[in-house]
């Protein structure tokens, strides 16, 4: 059992230094050694704690943020939660403009964490004054002393991972990491971590995980924005319909795409094999590893690190709901014997 007698001053002191956990059963038939960086061990249960704290502390250092000021962002997801948590401890107002597509649970959670939530219509275009982008922009202009986190276009997002996730993985693997596999949404996690790791050893191979329906992989290969790549998909937090400047495409060697269905089954398999209850994109990252293994990417002595970005509890009404899985048709194509609920 882990020993820890340290008393922390507040919850923010627990951000970062997440464990690297060896994967045993799920990778038993794969070539190589596999380790998961489990970001659910952050107090806000995701890697977004790192960027919320880093971006806010950088603004403090630059004198942009002062006690009582307001922090603005446009997400109902992990970043919103992390900003709300940091704001509570540091005494800022947190304003989140979110889409009306966000679940009531998510909105309630953010309100519980002290955030002021503006629910904006989902069906309007990004340049409509009612869209959550425009509402956030307007609030930023109107509220004196406010800071707009803007995670997709804020290079401090990369910086946060360059200064924390990268060095942690390097030290935890004692420099023996050969591959990094990480999901790309804003791209901050993979870009910052890759940049640090490649400075230590340029031979480390960095593989980004993208969704079918997202433009990132194609953009990486051609440096052209191809609208034809875009269509709806279910995994939240992975891939994008625009090119974020928080992604350093030169730091990534290749992208691999994964499907909603295989990622969902793989997320459930991580829980059943490793006892790790992690989010949908962790399933996507693990699915990418299975595909890479199939392609012969790994050798026996390779040390592959995969980032699991968040906790499974945020997906109870989605990937961890049998009802939802059935509604998506995800139980139809394969006989998932272990997925069936035993009735007494
Ligand atoms: N997984 C989840 C659940 C996320 O919310 C995000 C962030 N959008 C990612 C993965 C991708 O991380 P990043 O934004 O740093 O690329």
Coordinates of C-alpha atoms and ligand atoms in Angstrom, one line a residue:
X1 CA 0.0 0.0 0.0
X2 CA 1.2 3.5 -0.8
X3 CA 2.5 5.5 2.2
X4 CA 1.8 9.2 2.3
X5 CA 1.9 11.2 5.5
X6 CA 2.1 14.6 3.9
X7 CA -0.6 17.1 4.8
X8 CA -1.5 19.4 1.8
X9 CA -2.3 23.1 2.2
X10 CA -5.2 22.9 -0.3
X11 CA -6.5 20.7 -3.1
X12 CA -4.4 22.4 -5.7
X13 CA -1.2 21.0 -4.2
X14 CA -2.4 17.6 -5.4
X15 CA -2.4 18.5 -9.1
X16 CA 0.1 16.7 -11.2
X17 CA 2.6 13.9 -10.3
X18 CA 0.0 11.3 -11.3
X19 CA 1.0 7.7 -11.2
X20 CA 2.4 5.7 -14.1
X21 CA 0.8 2.3 -13.9
X22 CA 1.9 -0.9 -15.7
X23 CA -0.7 -2.5 -17.9
X24 CA -0.7 -6.2 -17.4
X25 CA -3.7 -8.1 -18.8
X26 CA -5.0 -5.9 -21.5
X27 CA -1.6 -5.9 -23.3
X28 CA -0.6 -9.5 -22.4
X29 CA -0.7 -10.6 -26.1
X30 CA 1.1 -7.4 -27.4
X31 CA 4.8 -7.0 -28.0
X32 CA 6.5 -4.6 -25.5
X33 CA 5.9 -3.1 -22.1
X34 CA 2.9 -0.7 -21.6
X35 CA 2.4 1.9 -19.0
X36 CA -0.6 4.2 -18.4
X37 CA -0.3 7.8 -17.1
X38 CA -3.5 7.9 -15.2
X39 CA -4.7 11.5 -15.1
X40 CA -7.8 10.7 -13.1
X41 CA -5.5 10.8 -10.1
X42 CA -5.6 14.6 -10.4
X43 CA -8.0 16.1 -7.8
X44 CA -10.3 17.3 -10.6
X45 CA -10.1 13.8 -12.1
X46 CA -8.5 14.9 -15.4
X47 CA -5.4 16.2 -17.1
X48 CA -7.1 19.6 -17.4
X49 CA -6.2 20.5 -13.8
X50 CA -2.7 21.0 -15.1
X51 CA -3.6 23.6 -17.7
X52 CA -6.2 25.4 -15.5
X53 CA -3.6 25.9 -12.8
X54 CA -0.7 26.7 -15.1
X55 CA -2.7 29.3 -17.2
X56 CA -4.2 31.0 -14.2
X57 CA -0.8 31.1 -12.4
X58 CA 0.9 32.6 -15.5
X59 CA -1.8 35.3 -15.6
X60 CA -1.1 36.0 -11.9
X61 CA 2.6 36.2 -12.5
X62 CA 2.1 38.7 -15.4
X63 CA -0.2 40.7 -13.1
X64 CA -3.2 40.2 -15.4
X65 CA -5.3 38.5 -12.7
X66 CA -6.0 40.0 -9.3
X67 CA -8.1 38.8 -6.4
X68 CA -11.8 38.9 -7.3
X69 CA -11.2 38.9 -11.1
X70 CA -13.1 36.7 -13.4
X71 CA -12.0 33.7 -15.4
X72 CA -13.9 32.8 -18.6
X73 CA -14.0 29.6 -20.7
X74 CA -16.3 27.9 -23.1
X75 CA -16.5 24.3 -22.0
X76 CA -18.8 22.1 -19.9
X77 CA -16.2 19.4 -19.9
X78 CA -13.1 18.7 -17.9
X79 CA -11.5 22.1 -18.4
X80 CA -14.6 23.8 -17.0
X81 CA -14.5 21.7 -13.8
X82 CA -10.7 22.3 -13.3
X83 CA -11.0 26.1 -13.8
X84 CA -13.9 26.2 -11.3
X85 CA -11.9 24.2 -8.8
X86 CA -8.8 26.5 -9.2
X87 CA -11.1 29.6 -9.0
X88 CA -12.6 28.5 -5.7
X89 CA -9.2 28.1 -4.0
X90 CA -7.7 31.3 -5.5
X91 CA -10.8 33.5 -5.0
X92 CA -11.8 34.2 -8.6
X93 CA -15.2 34.3 -10.3
X94 CA -15.5 31.5 -12.8
X95 CA -17.8 32.1 -15.8
X96 CA -18.5 29.2 -18.3
X97 CA -20.4 29.7 -21.5
X98 CA -21.6 26.2 -22.5
X99 CA -23.7 24.6 -25.2
X100 CA -27.3 23.6 -24.5
X101 CA -26.2 20.1 -25.6
X102 CA -24.4 19.8 -22.3
X103 CA -26.0 17.4 -19.9
X104 CA -28.0 18.7 -16.9
X105 CA -25.6 16.7 -14.7
X106 CA -22.6 18.5 -16.1
X107 CA -24.2 21.9 -15.6
X108 CA -25.2 21.1 -12.1
X109 CA -21.7 19.9 -11.3
X110 CA -20.2 23.1 -12.5
X111 CA -22.7 25.2 -10.5
X112 CA -21.9 23.1 -7.5
X113 CA -18.2 24.1 -8.0
X114 CA -19.2 27.7 -7.9
X115 CA -19.2 28.5 -11.6
X116 CA -21.6 30.9 -13.2
X117 CA -22.9 29.0 -16.2
X118 CA -24.4 30.6 -19.3
X119 CA -26.2 28.0 -21.4
X120 CA -26.1 29.0 -25.1
X121 CA -28.1 27.5 -28.0
X122 CA -26.2 24.6 -29.6
X123 CA -27.9 24.9 -33.0
X124 CA -26.4 28.4 -34.0
X125 CA -23.2 28.9 -35.9
X126 CA -20.0 29.9 -34.2
X127 CA -20.2 33.5 -35.3
X128 CA -23.9 33.9 -34.1
X129 CA -23.9 36.4 -31.2
X130 CA -25.8 33.7 -29.2
X131 CA -23.2 31.0 -29.6
X132 CA -21.0 30.1 -26.6
X133 CA -17.9 31.4 -28.4
X134 CA -19.5 34.8 -29.0
X135 CA -21.0 34.9 -25.5
X136 CA -17.6 34.2 -23.9
X137 CA -15.9 36.8 -26.1
X138 CA -18.6 39.4 -25.2
X139 CA -18.3 38.7 -21.5
X140 CA -14.5 38.9 -21.7
X141 CA -14.8 42.4 -23.3
X142 CA -17.5 43.5 -20.8
X143 CA -16.0 42.2 -17.6
X144 CA -13.0 44.3 -16.5
X145 CA -10.0 42.3 -15.4
X146 CA -11.3 39.1 -16.9
X147 CA -9.1 36.4 -18.4
X148 CA -10.3 34.2 -21.3
X149 CA -8.6 30.7 -21.1
X150 CA -9.3 29.9 -24.7
X151 CA -7.7 26.4 -24.4
X152 CA -7.7 25.6 -28.2
X153 CA -5.7 28.8 -29.0
X154 CA -3.6 29.3 -25.9
X155 CA -0.1 28.1 -26.2
X156 CA 0.2 28.0 -22.4
X157 CA -1.8 24.8 -22.8
X158 CA 1.3 23.2 -24.4
X159 CA 3.5 24.9 -21.9
X160 CA 1.6 23.3 -18.9
X161 CA 2.4 19.8 -20.2
X162 CA 5.9 20.7 -21.2
X163 CA 6.6 21.6 -17.6
X164 CA 4.8 18.8 -15.9
X165 CA 3.5 15.8 -17.8
X166 CA 6.7 15.5 -19.9
X167 CA 9.2 15.6 -17.1
X168 CA 7.1 13.3 -15.0
X169 CA 7.0 10.6 -17.7
X170 CA 10.7 11.0 -18.4
X171 CA 11.5 10.5 -14.7
X172 CA 9.0 7.7 -14.1
X173 CA 10.4 5.7 -17.0
X174 CA 14.0 6.6 -16.0
X175 CA 14.4 7.8 -19.6
X176 CA 13.5 4.5 -21.1
X177 CA 10.3 5.5 -22.8
X178 CA 10.3 4.6 -26.5
X179 CA 6.8 5.6 -27.6
X180 CA 4.2 8.1 -26.4
X181 CA 0.5 7.5 -27.4
X182 CA -1.9 10.3 -26.5
X183 CA -5.3 11.6 -27.6
X184 CA -5.4 15.0 -29.4
X185 CA -8.2 17.4 -28.8
X186 CA -6.7 20.9 -28.1
X187 CA -3.4 19.1 -28.7
X188 CA -1.9 20.6 -25.5
X189 CA -1.2 17.3 -23.8
X190 CA 0.5 15.5 -26.7
X191 CA 2.4 18.6 -27.9
X192 CA 3.8 19.7 -24.6
X193 CA 4.7 16.2 -23.4
X194 CA 6.2 15.3 -26.8
X195 CA 8.3 18.5 -26.9
X196 CA 9.9 17.8 -23.5
X197 CA 10.4 14.1 -24.2
X198 CA 12.0 14.7 -27.7
X199 CA 14.4 17.3 -26.2
X200 CA 15.6 14.5 -23.9
X201 CA 15.6 11.8 -26.7
X202 CA 14.7 12.7 -30.2
X203 CA 14.1 9.0 -31.1
X204 CA 11.0 8.7 -28.9
X205 CA 8.1 8.1 -31.3
X206 CA 5.0 10.2 -30.6
X207 CA 1.7 9.0 -31.9
X208 CA -1.5 11.1 -31.7
X209 CA -4.9 9.5 -31.5
X210 CA -7.7 11.1 -33.6
X211 CA -11.3 10.3 -34.3
X212 CA -13.0 9.5 -37.6
X213 CA -14.9 12.7 -38.3
X214 CA -12.0 14.9 -37.3
X215 CA -9.5 16.9 -39.4
X216 CA -6.4 16.4 -37.4
X217 CA -4.8 13.4 -39.0
X218 CA -5.3 14.7 -42.6
X219 CA -4.0 18.1 -41.6
X220 CA -0.9 16.5 -40.1
X221 CA -0.2 14.7 -43.4
X222 CA -1.1 17.4 -45.9
X223 CA -1.1 20.7 -43.8
X224 CA -4.4 21.4 -45.5
X225 CA -7.7 21.8 -43.8
X226 CA -10.1 19.3 -45.5
X227 CA -13.7 19.9 -44.7
X228 CA -14.7 16.6 -46.2
X229 CA -13.1 14.9 -43.2
X230 CA -15.7 16.4 -40.8
X231 CA -18.8 14.5 -39.7
X232 CA -20.4 13.8 -36.4
X233 CA -18.9 11.3 -33.9
X234 CA -19.5 10.4 -30.3
X235 CA -16.2 10.5 -28.5
X236 CA -15.9 13.8 -26.5
X237 CA -12.6 15.5 -26.2
X238 CA -10.9 13.7 -29.1
X239 CA -10.3 15.2 -32.5
X240 CA -11.6 18.5 -33.8
X241 CA -13.4 20.3 -36.7
X242 CA -10.8 23.1 -36.7
X243 CA -7.0 23.4 -36.4
X244 CA -6.1 24.4 -32.9
X245 CA -2.9 26.5 -32.4
X246 CA -2.4 24.6 -29.1
X247 CA -1.3 21.7 -31.3
X248 CA 2.3 21.6 -32.4
X249 CA 2.0 19.3 -35.4
X250 CA 5.8 19.1 -35.8
X251 CA 6.1 17.4 -32.4
X252 CA 3.9 14.5 -33.5
X253 CA 5.2 11.7 -35.7
X254 CA 1.9 10.3 -36.8
X255 CA -1.8 10.1 -36.1
X256 CA -4.0 7.1 -35.9
X257 CA -7.8 7.1 -36.1
X258 CA -10.1 5.1 -34.0
X259 CA -13.8 4.4 -34.1
X260 CA -16.5 5.3 -31.5
X261 CA -17.5 1.7 -31.2
X262 CA -14.1 0.1 -30.7
X263 CA -13.1 2.8 -28.3
X264 CA -16.2 2.3 -26.3
X265 CA -15.6 -1.5 -25.9
X266 CA -11.9 -0.9 -25.2
X267 CA -12.8 1.6 -22.4
X268 CA -15.0 -1.0 -20.8
X269 CA -12.3 -3.6 -21.2
X270 CA -9.7 -1.4 -19.4
X271 CA -12.0 -1.4 -16.4
X272 CA -12.6 -5.2 -16.5
X273 CA -8.9 -6.1 -17.1
X274 CA -6.9 -3.5 -15.2
X275 CA -9.4 -2.3 -12.6
X276 CA -9.0 1.2 -13.9
X277 CA -12.2 3.1 -14.3
X278 CA -11.2 5.7 -16.9
X279 CA -13.0 7.8 -19.5
X280 CA -14.0 7.2 -23.2
X281 CA -10.8 8.7 -24.6
X282 CA -8.7 6.4 -22.5
X283 CA -10.5 3.6 -24.4
X284 CA -9.6 5.5 -27.6
X285 CA -5.9 5.7 -26.7
X286 CA -5.9 2.0 -25.8
X287 CA -7.7 1.1 -29.0
X288 CA -4.9 3.0 -30.9
X289 CA -2.3 0.8 -29.1
X290 CA -4.1 -2.4 -30.2
X291 CA -4.1 -1.2 -33.8
X292 CA -0.5 -0.1 -33.6
X293 CA 0.4 -3.5 -32.1
X294 CA -1.5 -5.2 -35.0
X295 CA 0.6 -3.1 -37.5
X296 CA 3.8 -4.4 -35.9
X297 CA 4.8 -1.0 -34.5
X298 CA 6.3 -2.3 -31.2
X299 CA 9.3 -4.5 -30.3
X300 CA 9.7 -6.8 -27.3
X301 CA 11.8 -4.2 -25.3
X302 CA 9.8 -1.1 -26.2
X303 CA 8.4 0.9 -23.3
X304 CA 5.2 2.5 -24.5
X305 CA 3.5 5.2 -22.4
X306 CA -0.2 5.9 -23.0
X307 CA -2.0 8.8 -21.4
X308 CA -5.5 8.1 -19.9
X309 CA -6.9 11.7 -19.7
X310 CA -9.8 11.4 -17.2
X311 CA -12.0 9.3 -14.9
X312 CA -14.9 7.0 -15.9
X313 CA -17.5 8.6 -13.6
X314 CA -18.1 11.4 -16.1
X315 CA -19.5 8.8 -18.6
X316 CA -22.1 7.0 -16.6
X317 CA -24.9 7.9 -18.9
X318 CA -22.8 7.2 -22.0
X319 CA -20.1 4.6 -22.5
X320 CA -20.8 2.9 -19.1
X321 CA -24.5 2.7 -19.6
X322 CA -25.7 -0.6 -21.3
X323 CA -28.7 1.3 -22.4
X324 CA -26.6 3.9 -24.3
X325 CA -24.4 1.2 -25.8
X326 CA -27.5 -0.6 -27.0
X327 CA -28.9 2.6 -28.5
X328 CA -25.8 3.2 -30.4
X329 CA -25.9 -0.3 -31.8
X330 CA -22.6 -1.1 -30.1
X331 CA -23.8 -4.5 -28.8
X332 CA -25.1 -5.7 -32.1
X333 CA -22.0 -6.4 -34.2
X334 CA -20.0 -8.6 -31.8
X335 CA -21.1 -11.1 -29.3
X336 CA -19.9 -9.3 -26.1
X337 CA -20.7 -12.1 -23.7
X338 CA -19.0 -10.3 -20.8
X339 CA -21.1 -7.2 -21.3
X340 CA -24.4 -8.8 -20.5
X341 CA -25.9 -8.0 -17.1
X342 CA -26.6 -11.1 -15.0
X343 CA -30.2 -11.1 -13.8
X344 CA -31.2 -13.0 -10.6
Ligands
LIG1 N1 -9.6 13.3 -23.4 C1 -10.6 14.1 -22.8 C2 -11.6 13.4 -22.1 C3 -10.5 15.5 -23.0 O1 -11.5 16.2 -22.4 C4 -9.5 16.0 -23.7 C5 -9.5 17.5 -23.9 N2 -10.3 18.0 -25.0 C6 -8.5 15.2 -24.3 C7 -8.6 13.8 -24.1 C8 -7.4 15.7 -25.2 O2 -6.5 16.4 -24.5 P1 -5.9 17.7 -25.2 O3 -7.0 18.8 -25.3 O4 -4.8 18.2 -24.3 O5 -5.4 17.4 -26.6

